[in-house]
Structure formats: C-alpha cells, structure tokens
Short mmCIF file of C-alpha atoms in Angstrom, two decimals:
data_model
loop_
_atom_site.label_atom_id
_atom_site.label_comp_id
_atom_site.label_asym_id
_atom_site.label_seq_id
_atom_site.Cartn_x
_atom_site.Cartn_y
_atom_site.Cartn_z
CA MET A 641 35.35 76.54 107.47
CA SER A 642 33.31 77.87 104.73
CA VAL A 643 36.02 76.90 102.14
CA ILE A 644 35.64 73.25 103.30
CA LYS A 645 31.84 73.40 103.07
CA ARG A 646 31.93 74.86 99.74
CA PHE A 647 34.36 72.24 98.60
CA VAL A 648 31.98 69.42 99.94
CA ASN A 649 28.87 70.93 98.34
CA THR A 650 30.73 71.70 95.11
CA TRP A 651 31.97 68.19 94.52
CA GLY A 652 28.56 66.67 95.58
CA LEU A 653 29.97 64.69 98.47
CA THR A 654 26.80 65.31 100.63
CA GLU A 655 24.79 63.76 98.05
CA LEU A 656 27.01 60.71 97.66
CA VAL A 657 27.31 59.92 101.38
CA ARG A 658 23.29 60.21 101.49
CA GLY A 659 22.95 57.88 98.54
CA LEU A 660 25.43 55.27 99.93
CA GLY A 661 23.40 55.44 103.16
CA VAL A 662 20.13 54.55 101.32
CA THR A 663 21.94 51.72 99.35
CA GLY A 664 23.47 50.36 102.83
CA ARG A 665 19.83 50.56 104.38
CA TYR A 666 18.38 48.59 101.56
CA MET A 667 21.28 46.11 101.40
CA PHE A 668 20.96 44.85 104.95
CA LYS A 669 17.02 44.91 104.73
CA LYS A 670 15.19 41.69 104.78
CA LYS A 671 14.46 40.45 101.20
CA PHE A 672 11.02 39.99 99.81
CA THR A 673 11.39 36.87 97.54
CA ILE A 674 8.44 34.75 96.06
CA GLN A 675 8.83 31.45 94.34
CA TYR A 676 6.84 32.42 91.32
CA PRO A 677 5.30 29.43 89.76
CA GLU A 678 4.18 28.05 93.25
CA GLU A 679 3.52 31.37 95.01
CA LYS A 680 2.05 34.20 93.57
CA THR A 681 1.83 37.85 94.71
CA PRO A 682 -1.65 39.25 95.33
CA LYS A 683 -3.23 41.23 92.40
CA SER A 684 -5.06 44.48 92.60
CA PRO A 685 -8.78 43.89 92.31
CA ARG A 686 -8.70 46.45 89.32
CA PHE A 687 -5.78 44.64 87.53
CA ARG A 688 -5.98 44.96 83.76
CA GLY A 689 -5.17 41.55 81.93
CA LEU A 690 -6.41 39.71 78.98
CA HIS A 691 -9.40 40.96 77.18
CA ALA A 692 -12.56 39.16 76.98
CA LEU A 693 -16.07 39.97 75.12
CA ARG A 694 -19.43 39.63 77.16
CA ARG A 695 -22.66 38.38 76.05
CA TYR A 696 -26.08 39.24 77.43
CA PRO A 697 -28.03 36.64 79.64
CA ASN A 698 -29.89 35.60 76.49
CA GLY A 699 -26.71 34.42 74.61
CA GLU A 700 -26.53 37.40 72.20
CA GLU A 701 -23.10 39.34 72.10
CA ARG A 702 -23.23 42.62 73.73
CA CYS A 703 -20.97 44.58 71.17
CA ILE A 704 -23.00 46.67 68.86
CA GLY A 705 -20.23 47.51 66.42
CA CYS A 706 -20.05 51.29 67.56
CA LYS A 707 -16.17 51.11 67.05
CA LEU A 708 -15.70 53.43 69.99
CA CYS A 709 -12.89 51.14 71.44
CA GLU A 710 -11.10 51.03 68.06
CA ALA A 711 -11.18 54.92 67.91
CA VAL A 712 -9.98 55.36 71.55
CA CYS A 713 -7.20 52.96 71.49
CA PRO A 714 -4.01 54.73 71.60
CA ALA A 715 -1.80 51.71 70.34
CA LEU A 716 -4.19 51.13 67.34
CA ALA A 717 -4.32 47.47 68.44
CA ILE A 718 -8.19 47.00 67.80
CA THR A 719 -9.54 46.23 64.47
CA ILE A 720 -13.33 46.04 63.92
CA ASP A 721 -15.60 45.36 60.98
CA SER A 722 -19.34 45.55 61.37
CA GLU A 723 -22.47 45.24 59.22
CA GLU A 724 -26.19 45.77 59.75
CA ARG A 725 -28.29 42.71 60.38
CA GLU A 726 -31.74 42.07 59.02
CA ASP A 727 -33.38 43.30 62.07
CA GLY A 728 -31.70 46.71 61.61
CA THR A 729 -29.25 46.24 64.57
CA ARG A 730 -25.44 46.32 63.81
CA ARG A 731 -23.00 43.67 65.03
CA THR A 732 -19.42 43.05 64.56
CA THR A 733 -18.34 40.54 61.76
CA ARG A 734 -14.55 40.97 62.82
CA TYR A 735 -13.16 41.94 66.19
CA ASN A 736 -9.27 41.50 66.46
CA ILE A 737 -7.17 42.80 69.17
CA ASP A 738 -3.11 42.58 68.50
CA LEU A 739 -2.01 41.82 72.03
CA PHE A 740 1.63 42.45 70.83
CA LYS A 741 0.48 46.32 70.22
CA CYS A 742 -1.91 46.59 73.15
CA ILE A 743 -0.51 48.64 76.25
CA TYR A 744 -3.50 47.35 78.59
CA CYS A 745 -4.56 50.92 79.32
CA GLY A 746 -8.25 50.09 79.73
CA PHE A 747 -9.64 52.92 77.44
CA CYS A 748 -11.47 50.44 75.33
CA GLU A 749 -13.32 49.12 78.38
CA GLU A 750 -14.10 52.66 79.55
CA SER A 751 -15.52 53.75 76.33
CA CYS A 752 -17.63 50.83 75.57
CA PRO A 753 -21.42 51.91 76.01
CA VAL A 754 -22.74 48.46 76.43
CA ASP A 755 -19.96 47.06 78.74
CA SER A 756 -19.03 44.31 76.22
CA ILE A 757 -15.27 44.63 76.12
CA VAL A 758 -13.57 44.02 79.42
CA LEU A 759 -10.11 43.30 80.85
CA THR A 760 -9.88 40.27 82.85
CA ASP A 761 -7.47 39.52 85.47
CA ILE A 762 -5.99 36.81 83.45
CA ASP A 763 -2.11 37.36 83.37
CA GLU A 764 -0.90 34.22 82.26
CA TYR A 765 -0.99 33.29 78.53
CA HIS A 766 1.14 32.46 75.86
CA PHE A 767 1.32 32.21 72.05
CA GLU A 768 2.38 29.35 69.91
CA SER A 769 3.38 31.60 67.12
CA GLY A 770 3.49 35.31 66.12
CA GLU A 771 -0.08 34.96 64.35
CA SER A 772 -1.55 33.85 67.49
CA GLY A 773 -0.84 37.08 69.07
CA VAL A 774 -3.88 38.42 67.39
CA VAL A 775 -6.96 37.43 69.32
CA THR A 776 -10.03 37.23 67.38
CA LYS A 777 -13.77 37.67 68.18
CA ILE A 778 -14.50 33.80 68.78
CA ASP A 779 -11.43 33.73 71.09
CA LEU A 780 -12.78 37.05 72.94
CA LEU A 781 -16.36 35.44 73.15
CA ASN A 782 -15.23 32.03 74.49
CA LEU A 783 -12.94 33.84 77.26
CA GLY A 784 -15.88 35.92 78.16
CA ASP A 785 -18.12 32.93 78.44
CA ARG A 786 -15.67 30.98 80.49
CA TYR A 787 -15.10 33.63 82.96
CA GLU A 788 -18.37 35.46 83.04
CA ALA A 789 -19.06 34.84 86.66
CA GLN A 790 -15.60 36.20 87.59
CA ILE A 791 -15.86 39.15 85.37
CA ALA A 792 -19.50 39.94 86.42
CA SER A 793 -18.36 39.95 90.34
CA ALA A 794 -15.21 42.05 89.55
CA ARG A 795 -17.53 44.55 87.68
CA GLN A 796 -19.88 44.64 90.67
CA GLN A 797 -17.17 45.25 93.18
CA ASP A 798 -15.74 47.97 90.90
CA SER A 799 -19.08 49.59 90.13
CA ALA A 800 -18.53 52.43 92.75
CA TYR A 801 -15.44 53.74 90.83
CA ARG A 802 -17.11 53.77 87.28
#
C-alpha cells in the first residue's frame, strides 16, 4: 500500500485531482456577466482614476509648486515648473501628467500638503493622439472645476482614513 501512495504522491496525482475538482466547481457555477456599456459594476469609494487639480473657494489654485508630488512619483509621470510671484508666493507655470506613464498609485495625492492634486473616480476617457496622453495644468484645473462637488464629498467620506 505504501508503494502505491508513494507513486501517487511522487507523480502529483493528488494535486492534479484537486486542481481538476476546483476547475469543475467553477465550470458549473453561475456566471457573473455585466453588459458593459449599459451596465457598470459598482466602484469602490476609494477608486483612483483620472487626476484633477483643485482650487480654493476664492478661485485661486491650491498648488503651491512644492514639487513633492513630482519627487514621490515612482513612474516619473509628473513634470512641474514653478516660479515666484510678485507677492512672494510660488505657483506652478507648468503642471503636466503623462497618463501613459502613470500607474495611479495615489502617492501624489498623499504627498500634497495643500490637497491640490486628487485622483477622481473618472475611469472612462480617451485620447485622440499620443500627445493628448499628457494632461496639462489647464486640463487638470478644468477637471477639478467640473467635478469639485463630487471630489469634495468623496474627500469628506474618506477623511477618516487619511
């Protein structure tokens, strides 16, 4: 009997039978299918999608040009140029995010001291050409303006985890 057990264990037949059992269970299980354009699966409230730059309630952009998001980005997808203004504050002159490089990790959002850069829950967007994969400061500010109410409510719900 031990010879047969050793033979079965040596050739991995027990693992093969167990694997076939798992495959068989999932083969006859009820399928979960979504008709995508018409139906959508629910997203997590902490989903990380397209980036946006926020403004203060008085209309001034929040970004102070500290470049922490550029430094922390593991994919090197963020490019920032900043200069000092007449009143002594520093603001960005160029804020580009290359969405082809971005891995949507959220480090830029976590490192921002003024809560300027945020990842929205927008997951459906397209590009007309390869150059349009680089999102500029104006595009990011427009996204932030358009979805500010949605961004603010998501930040409020997520505040306990920050």
